[in-house]
Amino acid sequence: MSYQTIEVRPLTPTLGAEVSGVDLSAPLSDQQFQEIHDGLMAHQVIFFRDQDITLEQHKDFGRRFGPLHIHPSAPGPAGHPEILRIHADENSKQVAGHRWHSDVSCDPEPPMGSILHIHTVPSIGGDTLFASSNAAYEALSAPMKKFLGDLSARHDGGPNYNRRAQINGKPGDKQYPYADHPVIRTHPVTGKKGIYVSPVFTQYICDLPEDESRSILDFLYAHNRKEQFVCRFTWKKDSIAFWDNRAVQHLAMWDYFPRVRSGYRVTVAGDKPF
Ligand code: SIN
């Protein structure tokens, strides 16, 4: 793919690319938007450096890709319901996203993409890992692809969000969205198929007995996170990661306690998986 307005440097042959030559605090031209979108489709997760953006500029960038999603469990800062604060320090009992997941896959129409700006980085640690669900699907055998192709799985936000609330001393008894999604989803833009189950939200595979469901899910989780499908991003101050939730899963490494890591995420709404 050739780009006129940005430079795109792949990080691995499978996924991840660093994008330079664009200032995300300024409105994007149509060509810049199209090329960033093309880069995201080609590499599934893209990274920007040295982007000192405000919350408004962050939201404006996200809105170029679609309406913004409002998180079901974490209210944004005052006046910014579309912003999810990502923060950990010496008082934290947990962090967001430290197990593999695709964001808010419990929603009937889960987010298309997430744009995370980290403005405060720990002196060491705090990387984010991304795993290509498209590449992991492609590597499955033909009989396994056929078997999985007919299945759907229950995703539920309750167990995750309520457990997180309880860890923070809150009751943890709220209702959260749930939905059944295909175990293998088709990307609406690239047409690629990808594994769409992950440990944070998936509860079981529908229509299978519990032991079969557990074994298949454990196999898929272990398969999707194999080294050859994973890239790892080390943050610097004012880095931005933009990932496609329809193509990758991710995990935020919490290896930096009691250091501070802080930023904001804007999440772009998506469609019903098929
Ligand atoms: C998340 O959005 O799941 C958190 C990712 C991170 O903090 O790196």
Coordinates of C-alpha atoms and ligand atoms in Angstrom, one line a residue:
M1 CA 0.0 0.0 0.0
S2 CA 1.4 3.5 -0.8
Y3 CA 0.7 6.6 1.3
Q4 CA 1.1 10.2 0.3
T5 CA 0.4 12.1 3.5
I6 CA 1.8 9.8 6.2
E7 CA 4.6 7.3 6.7
V8 CA 3.7 3.8 7.9
R9 CA 6.4 1.5 9.4
P10 CA 5.3 -2.0 10.1
L11 CA 6.4 -3.4 13.5
T12 CA 5.9 -7.1 12.6
P13 CA 4.9 -8.9 9.4
T14 CA 1.6 -9.8 11.1
L15 CA 0.3 -6.8 12.9
G16 CA 1.2 -3.4 14.2
A17 CA 2.6 -0.3 12.5
E18 CA 4.0 3.0 13.6
V19 CA 2.5 6.0 11.8
S20 CA 4.3 9.3 11.5
G21 CA 4.0 12.6 9.6
V22 CA 0.6 13.6 11.0
D23 CA -0.4 16.0 13.9
L24 CA -3.5 14.6 15.5
S25 CA -4.3 17.8 17.4
A26 CA -5.2 19.4 14.0
P27 CA -8.3 18.5 11.9
L28 CA -7.4 15.7 9.4
S29 CA -7.8 16.3 5.6
D30 CA -9.9 13.7 3.9
Q31 CA -6.8 12.1 2.4
Q32 CA -5.1 11.9 5.8
F33 CA -8.2 10.3 7.3
Q34 CA -8.4 7.8 4.4
E35 CA -4.7 6.8 4.7
I36 CA -4.9 6.4 8.5
H37 CA -8.0 4.3 8.0
D38 CA -6.2 2.2 5.3
G39 CA -3.2 1.8 7.6
L40 CA -5.4 0.6 10.4
M41 CA -7.1 -1.9 8.1
A42 CA -3.8 -3.2 6.8
H43 CA -2.0 -3.5 10.2
Q44 CA -4.9 -3.9 12.7
V45 CA -3.3 -1.7 15.3
I46 CA -1.4 1.5 14.6
F47 CA 0.8 3.7 16.9
F48 CA 1.6 7.4 16.9
R49 CA 4.3 9.2 18.9
D50 CA 4.5 12.7 20.3
Q51 CA 0.8 13.6 20.1
D52 CA 0.1 16.1 22.9
I53 CA -3.7 16.3 22.3
T54 CA -6.6 17.7 24.5
L55 CA -9.7 15.7 25.3
E56 CA -11.6 17.6 22.6
Q57 CA -9.0 16.9 20.0
H58 CA -9.0 13.3 21.0
K59 CA -12.7 13.1 20.6
D60 CA -12.6 14.9 17.2
F61 CA -10.0 12.4 15.9
G62 CA -12.2 9.5 17.1
R63 CA -15.3 11.0 15.5
R64 CA -13.7 10.9 12.1
F65 CA -14.0 7.1 12.3
G66 CA -17.6 7.0 13.6
P67 CA -19.9 7.9 16.5
L68 CA -18.2 7.6 19.9
H69 CA -19.1 4.8 22.3
I70 CA -20.0 5.5 26.0
H71 CA -18.6 2.9 28.4
P72 CA -21.3 0.9 30.3
S73 CA -19.3 0.9 33.7
A74 CA -16.9 3.8 33.8
P75 CA -18.3 7.3 33.6
G76 CA -15.9 9.8 31.9
P77 CA -14.5 13.0 33.4
A78 CA -17.0 15.8 33.9
G79 CA -18.4 17.0 30.5
H80 CA -16.8 14.1 28.6
P81 CA -18.9 10.9 28.9
E82 CA -17.2 9.5 25.8
I83 CA -13.8 9.5 27.5
L84 CA -12.5 6.5 29.5
R85 CA -9.8 7.4 31.9
I86 CA -7.1 4.8 32.2
H87 CA -5.1 5.3 35.4
A88 CA -3.0 3.3 37.9
D89 CA -0.9 4.4 40.8
E90 CA 0.4 3.3 44.2
N91 CA -3.3 3.1 45.5
S92 CA -4.6 0.9 42.6
K93 CA -5.9 -2.5 43.4
Q94 CA -6.4 -3.4 39.7
V95 CA -6.0 -1.9 36.3
A96 CA -8.3 -1.9 33.2
G97 CA -7.7 -4.6 30.6
H98 CA -4.9 -6.6 32.2
R99 CA -6.4 -9.8 30.7
W100 CA -6.8 -10.5 27.0
H101 CA -10.0 -9.0 25.6
S102 CA -11.6 -7.1 22.7
D103 CA -13.2 -4.0 24.2
V104 CA -16.7 -4.3 25.5
S105 CA -17.5 -7.4 23.5
C106 CA -20.5 -7.8 25.8
D107 CA -22.3 -5.0 23.9
P108 CA -24.8 -6.2 21.2
E109 CA -22.9 -3.8 18.9
P110 CA -19.4 -3.8 20.3
P111 CA -16.9 -1.0 19.6
M112 CA -15.1 -0.9 16.2
G113 CA -11.9 0.6 17.6
S114 CA -10.2 2.2 20.6
I115 CA -7.8 5.2 20.6
L116 CA -5.7 5.3 23.7
H117 CA -3.5 8.4 24.6
I118 CA -1.1 7.8 27.4
H119 CA 0.3 11.1 28.8
T120 CA 2.1 9.8 31.9
V121 CA 4.3 6.7 31.6
P122 CA 6.0 4.7 34.3
S123 CA 9.8 4.7 34.2
I124 CA 9.6 1.0 33.3
G125 CA 6.9 -1.4 32.3
G126 CA 3.2 -0.7 31.3
D127 CA 3.5 -2.1 27.7
T128 CA 0.3 -3.1 25.9
L129 CA 0.2 -6.4 24.0
F130 CA -1.9 -6.9 20.9
A131 CA -2.8 -10.3 19.3
S132 CA -4.1 -10.7 15.7
S133 CA -7.3 -12.7 15.8
N134 CA -7.3 -12.7 12.0
A135 CA -3.8 -14.4 11.8
A136 CA -4.8 -16.8 14.6
Y137 CA -7.9 -17.8 12.7
E138 CA -6.0 -18.3 9.5
A139 CA -3.5 -20.7 11.3
L140 CA -6.3 -23.0 12.4
S141 CA -6.8 -26.3 10.6
A142 CA -9.6 -26.6 8.0
P143 CA -11.7 -29.0 10.2
M144 CA -11.4 -26.7 13.2
K145 CA -12.4 -23.6 11.1
K146 CA -15.5 -25.6 9.9
F147 CA -16.5 -26.7 13.4
L148 CA -16.1 -23.1 14.9
G149 CA -17.9 -21.5 11.9
D150 CA -21.3 -22.6 13.1
L151 CA -20.9 -21.6 16.8
S152 CA -21.8 -18.5 18.8
A153 CA -20.8 -17.6 22.3
R154 CA -22.3 -15.7 25.2
H155 CA -20.4 -12.5 26.1
D156 CA -21.4 -10.8 29.4
G157 CA -20.1 -7.7 31.1
G158 CA -21.5 -8.5 34.5
P159 CA -18.8 -10.9 35.9
N160 CA -15.9 -8.6 34.8
Y161 CA -17.4 -5.2 35.8
N162 CA -19.0 -6.5 39.0
R163 CA -15.7 -8.2 40.1
R164 CA -13.8 -5.0 39.4
A165 CA -16.4 -3.0 41.5
Q166 CA -16.0 -5.5 44.4
I167 CA -12.2 -5.2 44.3
N168 CA -12.8 -1.5 44.8
G169 CA -15.1 -2.0 47.8
K170 CA -18.4 -1.4 45.9
P171 CA -21.4 -3.8 45.9
G172 CA -20.8 -5.3 42.4
D173 CA -24.4 -6.3 41.8
K174 CA -25.3 -4.3 38.7
Q175 CA -26.7 -5.5 35.4
Y176 CA -24.4 -5.0 32.4
P177 CA -24.9 -5.7 28.7
Y178 CA -24.7 -9.2 27.3
A179 CA -24.9 -10.6 23.8
D180 CA -24.4 -13.8 21.8
H181 CA -21.8 -13.3 19.0
P182 CA -20.3 -15.6 16.4
V183 CA -17.2 -17.4 17.7
I184 CA -15.6 -16.5 14.3
R185 CA -16.6 -13.0 13.1
T186 CA -16.1 -11.6 9.6
H187 CA -14.4 -8.1 9.4
P188 CA -16.9 -5.8 7.7
V189 CA -14.2 -3.9 5.8
T190 CA -11.4 -6.4 5.1
G191 CA -13.6 -9.5 4.9
K192 CA -11.1 -11.4 7.0
K193 CA -12.3 -13.9 9.6
G194 CA -11.1 -13.7 13.1
I195 CA -11.5 -15.4 16.5
Y196 CA -14.0 -13.4 18.6
V197 CA -13.9 -15.0 22.1
S198 CA -11.7 -13.8 24.9
P199 CA -11.3 -14.4 28.7
V200 CA -12.7 -11.1 30.0
F201 CA -16.2 -11.3 28.5
T202 CA -16.9 -14.7 27.0
Q203 CA -18.8 -17.0 29.3
Y204 CA -19.5 -20.1 27.2
I205 CA -20.1 -21.4 23.7
C206 CA -23.8 -21.7 23.1
D207 CA -25.2 -25.2 22.4
L208 CA -22.1 -27.0 23.8
P209 CA -22.1 -28.8 27.1
E210 CA -20.1 -27.0 29.7
D211 CA -16.9 -29.2 29.6
E212 CA -16.7 -29.0 25.8
S213 CA -17.3 -25.2 25.9
R214 CA -14.5 -24.8 28.5
S215 CA -12.0 -26.9 26.6
I216 CA -12.7 -25.2 23.2
L217 CA -12.5 -21.7 24.8
D218 CA -9.2 -22.5 26.6
F219 CA -7.8 -23.8 23.4
L220 CA -8.8 -20.7 21.5
Y221 CA -7.5 -18.3 24.2
A222 CA -4.1 -20.1 24.2
H223 CA -4.0 -20.3 20.4
N224 CA -4.8 -16.6 19.9
R225 CA -2.0 -15.4 22.2
K226 CA 0.8 -17.4 20.6
E227 CA 3.9 -15.3 20.1
Q228 CA 3.7 -15.3 16.3
F229 CA 0.3 -13.5 16.5
V230 CA 1.4 -10.9 19.1
C231 CA 3.1 -7.5 19.0
R232 CA 4.1 -5.5 22.1
F233 CA 4.1 -1.7 22.3
T234 CA 6.2 0.3 24.7
W235 CA 4.7 3.6 25.5
K236 CA 6.4 7.0 25.7
K237 CA 4.8 10.2 26.9
D238 CA 2.1 11.2 24.4
S239 CA 2.0 8.0 22.4
I240 CA -1.3 7.0 21.0
A241 CA -2.4 3.4 20.0
F242 CA -5.4 2.9 17.8
W243 CA -6.6 -0.7 17.6
D244 CA -9.3 -2.4 15.6
N245 CA -11.4 -4.4 18.1
R246 CA -12.8 -6.5 15.2
A247 CA -9.3 -7.8 14.3
V248 CA -7.2 -7.8 17.5
Q249 CA -7.4 -8.6 21.2
H250 CA -5.2 -6.8 23.7
L251 CA -3.8 -6.9 27.2
A252 CA -2.4 -4.1 29.4
M253 CA 0.6 -5.3 31.3
W254 CA 0.5 -4.2 35.0
D255 CA 4.1 -4.8 35.9
Y256 CA 4.8 -1.2 37.0
F257 CA 3.1 -1.0 40.5
P258 CA 3.4 1.4 42.4
R259 CA 4.4 3.7 39.5
V260 CA 1.9 5.9 37.8
R261 CA 0.6 5.3 34.3
S262 CA -2.2 7.5 33.1
G263 CA -4.1 8.5 30.0
Y264 CA -7.5 8.6 28.2
R265 CA -9.3 6.4 25.8
V266 CA -11.8 7.3 23.1
T267 CA -13.8 4.4 21.8
V268 CA -15.4 4.3 18.3
A269 CA -18.8 2.6 18.1
G270 CA -19.2 -0.5 16.0
D271 CA -21.7 -2.9 14.3
K272 CA -23.3 -6.2 15.2
P273 CA -20.7 -8.9 14.6
F274 CA -21.5 -11.4 11.8
Ligands
SIN1 C1 -7.6 -1.0 27.7 O1 -8.2 -0.2 27.0 O2 -8.0 -2.2 27.7 C2 -6.4 -0.7 28.4 C3 -5.2 -0.7 27.6 C4 -4.0 -0.2 28.2 O3 -4.1 0.4 29.3 O4 -2.9 -0.3 27.6

